[in-house]
Coordinates of C-alpha atoms in Angstrom, one line a residue:
Chain A
M1 CA -26.2 -39.0 -11.9
D2 CA -29.3 -40.9 -10.6
E3 CA -29.4 -44.6 -9.5
L4 CA -31.6 -45.8 -12.3
G5 CA -29.3 -44.1 -14.9
L6 CA -26.2 -45.5 -13.3
V7 CA -27.5 -49.0 -13.2
R8 CA -28.5 -48.8 -16.9
R9 CA -25.0 -47.6 -17.8
I10 CA -23.2 -50.3 -15.7
R11 CA -25.5 -52.9 -17.3
S12 CA -24.5 -51.8 -20.8
L13 CA -20.8 -51.7 -19.8
A14 CA -21.0 -55.2 -18.3
K15 CA -22.7 -56.7 -21.4
G16 CA -21.6 -60.1 -22.6
S17 CA -22.0 -62.7 -19.9
G18 CA -21.3 -66.4 -19.7
S19 CA -23.6 -69.0 -21.2
D20 CA -24.5 -70.2 -17.7
V21 CA -25.7 -66.7 -16.7
V22 CA -29.5 -66.8 -17.3
L23 CA -30.1 -63.2 -16.1
G24 CA -27.6 -60.5 -15.3
I25 CA -27.9 -57.0 -13.8
G26 CA -31.3 -55.4 -13.4
D27 CA -33.7 -57.7 -11.5
D28 CA -34.0 -58.4 -7.8
A29 CA -31.4 -61.1 -8.2
A30 CA -29.2 -62.5 -10.9
I31 CA -29.9 -66.1 -12.2
F32 CA -27.1 -68.6 -12.7
R33 CA -27.4 -72.2 -14.0
P34 CA -24.8 -74.5 -12.4
R35 CA -23.1 -77.1 -14.6
P36 CA -23.5 -80.7 -13.5
G37 CA -20.6 -82.3 -11.5
E38 CA -19.2 -79.1 -10.2
D39 CA -18.8 -77.6 -6.7
L40 CA -19.1 -73.8 -6.5
V41 CA -16.8 -71.7 -4.4
F42 CA -17.8 -68.3 -3.0
T43 CA -15.7 -65.5 -1.6
T44 CA -16.4 -61.9 -0.7
D45 CA -13.7 -59.1 -0.2
L46 CA -14.1 -55.6 1.1
L47 CA -12.0 -52.7 -0.2
V48 CA -12.5 -49.6 1.9
E49 CA -11.1 -46.1 1.1
D50 CA -8.4 -45.0 3.5
V51 CA -8.1 -48.6 4.8
H52 CA -7.3 -50.6 1.8
F53 CA -6.6 -47.8 -0.7
R54 CA -6.2 -44.0 -0.9
R55 CA -8.0 -41.9 -3.5
D56 CA -4.9 -39.7 -4.2
T57 CA -2.5 -42.6 -4.8
H58 CA -4.9 -45.2 -6.4
P59 CA -6.4 -44.3 -9.8
P60 CA -10.0 -45.3 -10.0
D61 CA -9.4 -48.0 -12.6
A62 CA -6.7 -49.6 -10.3
V63 CA -9.3 -49.6 -7.5
G64 CA -11.8 -51.4 -9.7
H65 CA -9.0 -53.8 -10.9
K66 CA -7.9 -54.5 -7.3
A67 CA -11.4 -55.0 -6.0
L68 CA -12.0 -57.9 -8.4
A69 CA -8.4 -59.2 -8.3
R70 CA -8.7 -59.8 -4.5
G71 CA -11.7 -62.0 -5.0
L72 CA -10.2 -63.8 -8.0
S73 CA -7.1 -64.6 -5.9
D74 CA -9.3 -66.4 -3.4
V75 CA -10.9 -68.4 -6.3
A76 CA -7.4 -69.2 -7.6
A77 CA -6.4 -70.4 -4.1
M78 CA -9.2 -72.9 -4.2
G79 CA -7.9 -74.2 -7.6
A80 CA -11.2 -72.9 -9.1
E81 CA -12.2 -71.3 -12.4
P82 CA -14.1 -68.0 -12.1
R83 CA -17.8 -68.1 -13.1
F84 CA -19.2 -64.7 -12.3
C85 CA -19.0 -61.8 -9.8
L86 CA -21.3 -59.3 -8.1
L87 CA -20.2 -55.9 -6.8
S88 CA -21.7 -53.8 -4.0
L89 CA -20.4 -50.3 -4.3
A90 CA -21.0 -47.4 -1.9
L91 CA -19.9 -44.1 -3.5
A92 CA -18.6 -41.1 -1.6
P93 CA -19.7 -37.6 -2.3
C94 CA -16.4 -37.0 -4.1
C95 CA -17.1 -39.6 -6.7
D96 CA -18.1 -38.0 -10.0
R97 CA -19.3 -39.8 -13.1
K98 CA -15.7 -39.9 -14.4
W99 CA -14.4 -41.7 -11.3
V100 CA -17.3 -44.2 -11.4
Y101 CA -16.9 -45.1 -15.0
A102 CA -13.1 -45.4 -14.7
F103 CA -13.6 -47.7 -11.7
Y104 CA -15.9 -50.0 -13.7
R105 CA -13.6 -49.9 -16.7
G106 CA -10.7 -51.2 -14.5
L107 CA -13.0 -53.9 -13.0
L108 CA -14.6 -55.0 -16.2
R109 CA -11.3 -55.2 -18.1
L110 CA -10.1 -57.8 -15.6
A111 CA -13.5 -59.4 -15.6
R112 CA -13.4 -59.9 -19.4
K113 CA -9.8 -61.1 -19.3
T114 CA -10.5 -63.8 -16.7
G115 CA -14.0 -64.8 -17.9
T116 CA -15.8 -63.4 -14.8
P117 CA -19.0 -61.6 -15.9
L118 CA -20.4 -59.0 -13.5
I119 CA -24.0 -60.2 -13.1
G120 CA -25.3 -58.0 -10.3
G121 CA -24.7 -56.2 -7.0
D122 CA -25.9 -53.1 -5.2
L123 CA -25.3 -49.3 -5.1
A124 CA -25.4 -46.9 -2.2
H125 CA -23.8 -43.8 -1.0
A126 CA -21.5 -43.5 2.0
E127 CA -18.9 -41.1 3.4
K128 CA -16.0 -43.3 2.1
I129 CA -15.9 -45.4 -1.0
T130 CA -16.6 -49.0 -0.1
C131 CA -16.5 -51.9 -2.5
D132 CA -17.5 -55.5 -1.7
I133 CA -16.8 -58.0 -4.4
V134 CA -18.4 -61.4 -4.5
V135 CA -16.7 -64.0 -6.8
C136 CA -18.1 -67.4 -7.6
G137 CA -15.8 -70.1 -9.1
A138 CA -16.2 -73.7 -10.0
V139 CA -14.2 -76.9 -9.5
P140 CA -14.9 -80.6 -10.2
K141 CA -17.0 -82.0 -7.4
G142 CA -14.9 -82.7 -4.2
K143 CA -11.7 -81.3 -5.8
A144 CA -11.4 -77.8 -4.3
L145 CA -8.0 -77.0 -2.8
R146 CA -8.5 -76.3 0.9
R147 CA -6.4 -75.1 3.7
D148 CA -7.0 -78.0 6.0
G149 CA -5.2 -80.9 4.2
A150 CA -1.5 -80.3 5.0
Q151 CA 0.2 -83.3 6.5
P152 CA 3.5 -83.6 8.4
G153 CA 6.2 -84.5 5.9
D154 CA 4.6 -82.4 3.1
L155 CA 6.8 -79.8 1.5
L156 CA 5.9 -76.1 1.5
Y157 CA 5.9 -74.0 -1.7
V158 CA 5.1 -70.4 -2.8
T159 CA 4.6 -69.0 -6.3
G160 CA 6.3 -65.8 -7.5
K161 CA 8.3 -63.3 -5.4
L162 CA 7.3 -62.0 -2.0
G163 CA 7.3 -58.5 -0.6
G164 CA 6.8 -56.6 -3.9
S165 CA 3.4 -55.1 -2.9
A166 CA 4.8 -53.8 0.4
L167 CA 7.8 -52.4 -1.4
G168 CA 5.6 -50.6 -3.9
L169 CA 3.4 -49.3 -1.1
S170 CA 6.4 -47.9 0.8
L171 CA 8.1 -46.3 -2.2
G172 CA 5.1 -45.2 -4.2
E173 CA 6.9 -45.9 -7.4
G174 CA 8.9 -48.6 -9.3
P175 CA 8.1 -52.2 -10.2
G176 CA 6.6 -53.0 -6.8
C177 CA 4.1 -50.3 -7.3
K178 CA 2.4 -52.1 -10.2
R179 CA 2.3 -55.1 -8.0
H180 CA 0.5 -53.1 -5.3
L181 CA -1.9 -51.3 -7.6
R182 CA -2.7 -54.0 -10.1
P183 CA -2.2 -57.4 -8.5
Q184 CA -2.6 -60.5 -10.6
A185 CA -4.7 -63.4 -9.3
R186 CA -2.8 -66.7 -10.0
L187 CA -5.7 -68.5 -11.6
E188 CA -3.7 -70.7 -14.0
A189 CA -1.2 -71.6 -11.2
G190 CA -4.1 -72.5 -8.9
R191 CA -5.5 -74.9 -11.5
V192 CA -2.2 -76.5 -12.0
I193 CA -1.5 -76.8 -8.3
R194 CA -4.9 -78.5 -7.8
E195 CA -5.0 -80.7 -10.9
R196 CA -1.4 -81.6 -11.8
I197 CA 0.5 -81.2 -8.6
K198 CA -2.4 -82.5 -6.5
A199 CA -1.4 -80.2 -3.6
S200 CA -2.6 -81.3 -0.2
A201 CA -3.4 -77.7 0.9
G202 CA -3.3 -74.2 -0.5
M203 CA -4.3 -70.6 0.1
D204 CA -3.4 -67.2 -1.3
L205 CA -1.0 -64.7 0.4
S206 CA -3.2 -61.7 1.0
D207 CA -2.2 -60.6 4.5
G208 CA 1.5 -61.7 4.6
L209 CA 3.3 -65.1 4.7
S210 CA 3.7 -65.1 8.4
I211 CA 0.0 -64.8 9.3
D212 CA -1.2 -66.8 6.2
L213 CA 1.1 -69.7 6.9
H214 CA 0.0 -69.7 10.5
R215 CA -3.7 -69.9 9.3
L216 CA -2.9 -72.8 6.9
C217 CA -1.1 -74.7 9.7
E218 CA -3.9 -74.0 12.2
A219 CA -6.6 -75.2 9.8
S220 CA -4.6 -78.4 9.1
G221 CA -3.6 -79.0 12.7
V222 CA 0.1 -78.9 11.9
A223 CA 3.2 -76.8 12.3
A224 CA 5.6 -75.5 9.6
E225 CA 9.3 -74.7 9.3
I226 CA 10.7 -72.3 6.7
D227 CA 14.2 -73.6 6.1
Q228 CA 15.0 -72.4 2.6
P229 CA 15.8 -69.0 1.2
L230 CA 12.6 -67.0 0.4
P231 CA 12.0 -65.8 -3.1
I232 CA 12.2 -62.1 -2.3
F233 CA 10.9 -59.4 -4.8
P234 CA 14.0 -57.4 -6.0
G235 CA 14.5 -54.5 -3.6
A236 CA 12.2 -55.8 -0.9
T237 CA 13.3 -56.6 2.6
L238 CA 12.9 -59.9 4.4
D239 CA 10.4 -58.2 6.7
Q240 CA 8.3 -57.1 3.7
A241 CA 8.4 -60.6 2.3
L242 CA 7.4 -62.2 5.6
H243 CA 4.7 -59.7 6.8
G244 CA 4.0 -57.4 3.9
G245 CA 0.7 -58.7 2.5
E246 CA -1.1 -58.1 -0.8
D247 CA 1.3 -60.2 -2.8
Y248 CA -1.6 -62.5 -3.9
E249 CA 0.9 -65.3 -4.6
L250 CA -0.2 -68.9 -3.8
L251 CA 1.1 -70.9 -0.8
F252 CA 0.7 -74.6 -1.0
T253 CA 1.8 -77.9 0.4
A254 CA 2.5 -81.2 -1.5
S255 CA 3.7 -84.7 -0.7
P256 CA 7.4 -85.2 -1.3
K257 CA 6.3 -87.7 -3.9
S258 CA 4.5 -85.0 -6.0
A259 CA 6.4 -83.7 -9.0
V260 CA 6.4 -79.9 -8.5
P261 CA 7.7 -77.9 -11.5
S262 CA 10.1 -75.0 -10.9
K263 CA 7.8 -72.8 -13.0
I264 CA 4.1 -72.7 -13.9
G265 CA 4.2 -70.8 -17.3
S266 CA 6.7 -68.0 -16.5
L267 CA 5.8 -68.0 -12.7
P268 CA 8.5 -69.4 -10.5
V269 CA 7.6 -72.0 -7.9
T270 CA 9.9 -72.1 -4.8
R271 CA 10.2 -74.7 -2.1
I272 CA 10.5 -72.7 1.2
G273 CA 10.1 -75.3 3.9
R274 CA 8.2 -78.3 5.2
I275 CA 5.2 -79.2 7.3
V276 CA 6.0 -80.9 10.7
K277 CA 4.2 -82.2 13.7
G278 CA 3.8 -79.6 16.4
K279 CA 1.4 -77.1 18.0
A280 CA -1.2 -76.3 15.4
G281 CA -0.4 -73.0 13.7
S282 CA 3.1 -72.6 15.0
V283 CA 5.7 -71.6 12.4
K284 CA 9.5 -71.5 12.7
L285 CA 11.8 -69.4 10.5
Y286 CA 15.4 -70.8 10.2
G287 CA 14.9 -72.4 13.6
E288 CA 13.3 -69.5 15.5
P289 CA 9.6 -68.9 16.2
L290 CA 7.9 -66.7 13.6
L291 CA 5.0 -64.6 14.9
P292 CA 2.0 -64.0 12.7
L293 CA 2.7 -60.3 12.2
G294 CA 0.8 -59.9 8.9
Y295 CA -2.2 -57.7 8.5
D296 CA -5.0 -58.0 11.1
H297 CA -7.8 -55.5 10.9
F298 CA -8.6 -55.4 14.5
R299 CA -5.3 -55.9 16.3
R300 CA -4.4 -52.3 15.5
T301 CA -7.6 -50.6 16.5
Chain B
M1 CA -10.6 -58.4 19.8
D2 CA -8.3 -59.6 17.0
E3 CA -9.4 -60.8 13.5
L4 CA -8.5 -64.5 13.9
G5 CA -10.3 -64.6 17.3
L6 CA -13.4 -62.9 15.9
V7 CA -13.5 -65.2 12.8
R8 CA -13.2 -68.2 15.2
R9 CA -16.1 -66.9 17.3
I10 CA -18.3 -66.1 14.3
R11 CA -17.6 -69.6 13.0
S12 CA -18.8 -71.2 16.2
L13 CA -21.9 -69.0 16.3
A14 CA -22.7 -69.9 12.7
K15 CA -22.4 -73.6 13.1
G16 CA -24.9 -76.0 11.6
S17 CA -25.0 -75.5 7.9
G18 CA -27.1 -77.0 5.1
S19 CA -26.3 -80.4 3.7
D20 CA -25.3 -78.8 0.4
V21 CA -22.6 -76.7 2.1
V22 CA -19.4 -78.6 1.7
L23 CA -17.2 -76.1 3.6
G24 CA -18.3 -73.0 5.6
I25 CA -16.4 -70.1 7.2
G26 CA -12.6 -70.3 7.5
D27 CA -11.0 -71.0 4.1
D28 CA -10.2 -68.7 1.2
A29 CA -13.8 -69.4 -0.1
A30 CA -16.8 -71.4 1.0
I31 CA -17.8 -74.5 -1.0
F32 CA -21.4 -75.2 -2.1
R33 CA -22.7 -78.2 -4.0
P34 CA -25.7 -77.3 -6.2
R35 CA -28.6 -79.7 -6.5
P36 CA -29.4 -80.9 -10.0
G37 CA -32.3 -79.2 -11.9
E38 CA -32.1 -75.9 -10.0
D39 CA -31.2 -72.4 -11.0
L40 CA -29.4 -70.3 -8.4
V41 CA -30.3 -66.7 -7.7
F42 CA -27.8 -64.2 -6.2
T43 CA -28.4 -60.8 -4.6
T44 CA -26.2 -58.4 -2.6
D45 CA -27.4 -55.6 -0.3
L46 CA -25.5 -52.9 1.4
L47 CA -26.5 -51.5 4.8
V48 CA -24.5 -48.4 5.7
E49 CA -24.5 -46.6 9.1
D50 CA -26.1 -43.2 8.9
V51 CA -27.5 -44.0 5.4
H52 CA -29.6 -47.1 6.0
F53 CA -29.6 -47.1 9.8
R54 CA -28.5 -45.1 12.9
R55 CA -26.6 -46.6 15.7
D56 CA -28.6 -44.8 18.4
T57 CA -32.0 -45.9 17.1
H58 CA -31.2 -49.3 15.7
P59 CA -30.2 -52.0 18.2
P60 CA -27.3 -54.2 16.9
D61 CA -29.4 -57.3 16.6
A62 CA -32.0 -55.3 14.5
V63 CA -29.1 -54.2 12.2
G64 CA -28.0 -57.8 11.8
H65 CA -31.6 -58.9 11.3
K66 CA -32.2 -56.2 8.7
A67 CA -29.0 -56.9 6.8
L68 CA -30.1 -60.4 6.1
A69 CA -33.8 -59.6 5.7
R70 CA -33.1 -57.2 2.8
G71 CA -31.2 -60.0 0.9
L72 CA -33.9 -62.6 1.7
S73 CA -36.6 -60.2 0.4
D74 CA -34.8 -60.2 -3.0
V75 CA -34.7 -64.0 -2.9
A76 CA -38.4 -64.1 -2.0
A77 CA -39.1 -61.7 -4.9
M78 CA -37.6 -64.3 -7.3
G79 CA -39.9 -67.0 -5.9
A80 CA -36.7 -68.7 -4.6
E81 CA -35.9 -70.7 -1.5
P82 CA -32.8 -69.4 0.4
R83 CA -29.7 -71.7 0.4
F84 CA -26.9 -69.7 2.1
C85 CA -25.6 -66.3 2.8
L86 CA -22.2 -64.6 3.1
L87 CA -21.6 -61.3 5.0
S88 CA -18.9 -58.7 4.5
L89 CA -18.8 -56.5 7.6
A90 CA -16.7 -53.3 8.1
L91 CA -16.7 -52.4 11.8
A92 CA -16.3 -48.8 13.1
P93 CA -14.1 -47.9 16.0
C94 CA -17.2 -47.6 18.2
C95 CA -18.1 -51.3 17.8
D96 CA -17.2 -53.3 20.8
R97 CA -17.4 -57.0 21.3
K98 CA -20.9 -56.7 22.7
W99 CA -22.1 -54.8 19.6
V100 CA -20.6 -57.3 17.2
Y101 CA -22.0 -60.4 18.9
A102 CA -25.4 -58.9 19.2
F103 CA -25.3 -58.0 15.5
Y104 CA -24.4 -61.6 14.6
R105 CA -27.1 -63.0 17.0
G106 CA -29.8 -60.9 15.2
L107 CA -28.5 -62.1 11.8
L108 CA -28.1 -65.7 12.7
R109 CA -31.5 -66.0 14.4
L110 CA -33.1 -65.0 11.1
A111 CA -30.6 -67.2 9.2
R112 CA -31.7 -70.3 11.3
K113 CA -35.4 -69.5 11.0
T114 CA -35.2 -69.3 7.2
G115 CA -32.7 -72.1 6.6
T116 CA -30.0 -69.7 5.3
P117 CA -26.6 -70.7 6.8
L118 CA -23.9 -68.1 6.9
I119 CA -21.0 -69.8 5.1
G120 CA -18.5 -67.0 4.6
G121 CA -17.7 -63.4 4.1
D122 CA -15.1 -60.8 5.0
L123 CA -14.2 -58.5 7.9
A124 CA -12.5 -55.1 7.9
H125 CA -12.6 -51.8 9.7
A126 CA -14.0 -48.5 8.5
E127 CA -15.2 -45.2 9.9
K128 CA -18.8 -46.2 9.6
I129 CA -20.3 -49.6 10.1
T130 CA -20.9 -51.1 6.6
C131 CA -22.5 -54.5 6.0
D132 CA -22.9 -56.2 2.6
I133 CA -25.0 -59.3 2.6
V134 CA -24.9 -61.9 -0.2
V135 CA -27.8 -64.3 -0.4
C136 CA -28.1 -67.3 -2.7
G137 CA -31.5 -68.9 -3.3
A138 CA -32.7 -71.8 -5.6
V139 CA -35.6 -72.3 -7.9
P140 CA -36.5 -75.1 -10.3
K141 CA -34.7 -74.6 -13.6
G142 CA -36.2 -71.7 -15.7
K143 CA -38.9 -70.9 -13.1
A144 CA -37.5 -67.8 -11.3
L145 CA -40.0 -64.9 -11.0
R146 CA -38.6 -62.0 -13.0
R147 CA -39.5 -58.4 -13.4
D148 CA -39.7 -58.5 -17.2
G149 CA -42.7 -60.7 -17.8
A150 CA -45.6 -58.4 -17.2
Q151 CA -48.1 -58.2 -20.1
P152 CA -50.8 -55.6 -21.0
G153 CA -54.0 -57.0 -19.5
D154 CA -52.3 -58.5 -16.5
L155 CA -53.6 -57.5 -13.1
L156 CA -51.4 -55.9 -10.5
Y157 CA -51.2 -57.1 -6.8
V158 CA -49.3 -56.4 -3.6
T159 CA -49.0 -58.4 -0.4
G160 CA -49.5 -56.9 3.0
K161 CA -49.9 -53.3 3.9
L162 CA -47.8 -50.4 2.6
G163 CA -46.2 -47.4 4.3
G164 CA -45.6 -49.1 7.7
S165 CA -41.9 -48.8 7.6
A166 CA -41.9 -45.1 6.7
L167 CA -44.5 -44.5 9.4
G168 CA -42.3 -46.3 12.0
L169 CA -39.2 -44.4 10.8
S170 CA -41.0 -41.0 11.2
L171 CA -42.6 -41.8 14.6
G172 CA -39.8 -43.8 16.1
E173 CA -42.3 -45.9 18.0
G174 CA -45.5 -48.0 17.5
P175 CA -46.3 -50.9 15.3
G176 CA -44.7 -49.4 12.2
C177 CA -41.4 -49.3 14.2
K178 CA -41.2 -53.1 14.3
R179 CA -41.8 -53.1 10.6
H180 CA -39.0 -50.7 10.1
L181 CA -36.5 -52.4 12.5
R182 CA -37.2 -56.0 11.8
P183 CA -38.8 -56.4 8.4
Q184 CA -40.0 -59.9 7.3
A185 CA -39.0 -61.3 3.9
R186 CA -42.1 -62.8 2.2
L187 CA -40.4 -66.1 1.4
E188 CA -43.6 -68.3 1.6
A189 CA -45.6 -65.7 -0.4
G190 CA -42.9 -65.6 -3.1
R191 CA -43.0 -69.3 -3.4
V192 CA -46.8 -69.4 -3.7
I193 CA -46.8 -66.4 -6.2
R194 CA -44.3 -68.3 -8.4
E195 CA -45.6 -71.8 -8.1
R196 CA -49.4 -71.7 -7.5
I197 CA -50.4 -68.2 -8.9
K198 CA -47.9 -68.5 -11.7
A199 CA -47.3 -64.7 -11.7
S200 CA -46.1 -63.2 -14.9
A201 CA -43.7 -60.8 -13.1
G202 CA -42.7 -59.9 -9.5
M203 CA -40.4 -57.9 -7.3
D204 CA -40.1 -56.7 -3.8
L205 CA -41.0 -53.3 -2.6
S206 CA -37.7 -52.0 -1.1
D207 CA -37.5 -48.4 -2.3
G208 CA -41.2 -47.5 -2.5
L209 CA -44.2 -48.6 -4.7
S210 CA -43.9 -45.6 -7.0
I211 CA -40.2 -46.2 -8.1
D212 CA -40.4 -50.0 -7.8
L213 CA -43.5 -50.3 -10.0
H214 CA -41.8 -47.9 -12.5
R215 CA -38.9 -50.4 -12.6
L216 CA -41.1 -53.4 -13.1
C217 CA -42.9 -51.7 -15.9
E218 CA -39.7 -50.5 -17.5
A219 CA -38.2 -54.0 -17.4
S220 CA -41.4 -55.5 -19.0
G221 CA -41.8 -52.7 -21.5
V222 CA -45.3 -51.8 -20.3
A223 CA -47.2 -49.2 -18.3
A224 CA -49.4 -49.5 -15.2
E225 CA -52.5 -48.0 -13.8
I226 CA -53.2 -48.1 -10.1
D227 CA -57.0 -47.8 -10.0
Q228 CA -57.9 -49.6 -6.7
P229 CA -57.6 -48.4 -3.1
L230 CA -54.1 -49.2 -1.7
P231 CA -53.8 -51.4 1.3
I232 CA -52.3 -48.7 3.6
F233 CA -50.7 -49.6 6.9
P234 CA -52.9 -48.3 9.8
G235 CA -51.8 -44.8 10.6
A236 CA -49.6 -44.3 7.5
T237 CA -50.3 -41.7 4.8
L238 CA -50.9 -42.3 1.1
D239 CA -47.5 -40.6 0.5
Q240 CA -45.8 -43.1 2.8
A241 CA -47.6 -46.0 1.1
L242 CA -46.6 -44.7 -2.3
H243 CA -43.0 -43.5 -1.8
G244 CA -42.0 -44.8 1.7
G245 CA -39.8 -47.8 0.9
E246 CA -38.5 -50.6 3.1
D247 CA -41.9 -52.3 3.3
Y248 CA -40.4 -55.5 1.8
E249 CA -43.8 -56.6 0.5
L250 CA -44.1 -58.3 -2.9
L251 CA -45.5 -56.6 -6.0
F252 CA -46.6 -59.0 -8.8
T253 CA -48.6 -59.2 -11.9
A254 CA -50.8 -62.1 -13.0
S255 CA -53.0 -62.9 -15.9
P256 CA -56.7 -62.2 -15.2
K257 CA -57.2 -66.0 -15.7
S258 CA -55.0 -66.8 -12.6
A259 CA -56.7 -67.6 -9.4
V260 CA -55.2 -65.2 -6.9
P261 CA -56.2 -65.8 -3.3
S262 CA -57.1 -62.9 -1.0
K263 CA -54.6 -64.2 1.5
I264 CA -51.4 -66.3 1.6
G265 CA -51.3 -67.7 5.1
S266 CA -52.3 -64.7 7.1
L267 CA -50.8 -62.2 4.6
P268 CA -53.4 -60.2 2.7
V269 CA -53.0 -60.0 -1.1
T270 CA -54.7 -56.9 -2.7
R271 CA -55.3 -56.1 -6.3
I272 CA -54.3 -52.5 -6.9
G273 CA -54.4 -52.0 -10.6
R274 CA -53.5 -53.3 -14.0
I275 CA -50.8 -53.4 -16.7
V276 CA -51.6 -51.5 -19.9
K277 CA -49.9 -50.7 -23.1
G278 CA -48.0 -47.4 -23.0
K279 CA -44.6 -45.8 -22.5
A280 CA -42.4 -48.4 -20.8
G281 CA -42.2 -47.5 -17.1
S282 CA -45.0 -45.0 -16.9
V283 CA -47.4 -45.3 -14.1
K284 CA -50.8 -43.6 -13.4
L285 CA -52.4 -43.3 -10.0
Y286 CA -56.2 -42.8 -10.3
G287 CA -55.8 -41.3 -13.8
E288 CA -52.9 -39.0 -13.0
P289 CA -49.2 -39.6 -13.7
L290 CA -47.3 -41.0 -10.7
L291 CA -43.6 -40.0 -10.6
P292 CA -41.1 -42.5 -9.3
L293 CA -40.3 -40.6 -6.0
G294 CA -39.2 -43.6 -4.0
Y295 CA -35.6 -43.8 -2.6
D296 CA -32.8 -43.1 -5.0
H297 CA -29.3 -43.1 -3.5
F298 CA -27.9 -40.6 -6.0
R299 CA -30.7 -38.2 -6.8
R300 CA -30.3 -36.5 -3.4
T301 CA -26.6 -36.2 -3.3

């Protein structure tokens, strides 16, 4: 397996790019032609072996899927439609040809399903497998769904059920496991939340409701109160639903005047609380302060 | 050092973004508003501890500088002007606050100098420091300088002197060392090569002339002959100039009718050979086959 051969193979696997992709994999840089009247959103997400996943519990195609799903979830959280992705991949000595191709199969299957062509990236070697995905999405000019627009009086909602991924991680089997290994980015819900619900703020739940809601409130300069029952994934604990992380559901706020459906497609939407005046970033759960105990890369080191 | 605090600090260090940046660090994704009539180019580059750099020989600000310079060099190679960058950074347990801030200072100094605001990215921890830079550049629609346009009969040029970085790496001191630690992306030269010289193909020399010229010829479906003396960095060997890598000079081809100056600013431009018909990707040096012996991440593992 040499680098030139691997790039050639990835290029042939990744074939079939969007009409706005002028040049894909193989040059110094990829070329993209933006459509008029659109803003572009950009996100990057690292996925590191033994930090975000383990080689013995995560099949390579699930790692590829998850690498892209994490980036797509950020794009969904902006209410954007994916346009393309790039992938930087550092391979460990243990990665054989079979691992690498299975990884790309998982990533490219999701790429095709969501209309996100892989147009470039970088390859290197390292001691541990390290992936960094870059996803670009597009929204009508000025319409991206940001974190900083929540207003006191707005109501607070989440999509789906919370704690499933943490449950799956702890049990290593069962329905939560699929959630953990092959998360779904809520692209359709993100579009509806931006366009039809006209949410005032939104973000994805990647590190846990407690820390992510804290971040949304901090960005908006407001406080929040969770005063309704949480939609907990069957079998998960309240702790897993609050602090678990990796659910990749969407959290959003909307004016009480907005018509918020109870479902988007088959995905439930649940009102869990409201935005209030108060210390920016502070969150209460059923009247008690809720600490941001979700995942923080550096608190634990 | 916690993640929220670190992000806050990086955001304040990175302040002052371009007018086309709608939203920088802090949300799920950054928002960028493209200018009409432009194509965007995208590149990502990994920089991994103990693969691309060593902590004991590379000061943190040089690592930050180099992470961005590698991406900017790809943008230069497309004849593009940088617009913004994102950085994914996985920090090792050894990285203290001092290391992290010095790293960002090095990166952001170059970012400011080249008009490349840092608008987002990701943070994680890992066993080894791993950076992945994403750089976006812009060129007038349809005008990007690609690798695949070289024609038999075109002349072959390089900017600057070759082998300096390999010399600096081997000696650990002297003028080559600066080349190795703080490479300069040839942004102005890239623009001139695209706009005034109207080069038929171009790329940057990141892995070594022998392998990079092979890649350019392969992409263009042509062969090349190096038949002129190479501009060798003072003190470097012919081997270092041919296979050394990390010079970040530009390699380009132009029709014999193009007026190619002997300097761009103070940067020398040297004709080193010509493009010929032949097996796609094959290169001769003074009449003998030249193997692509530059850096390949996977050949050696």
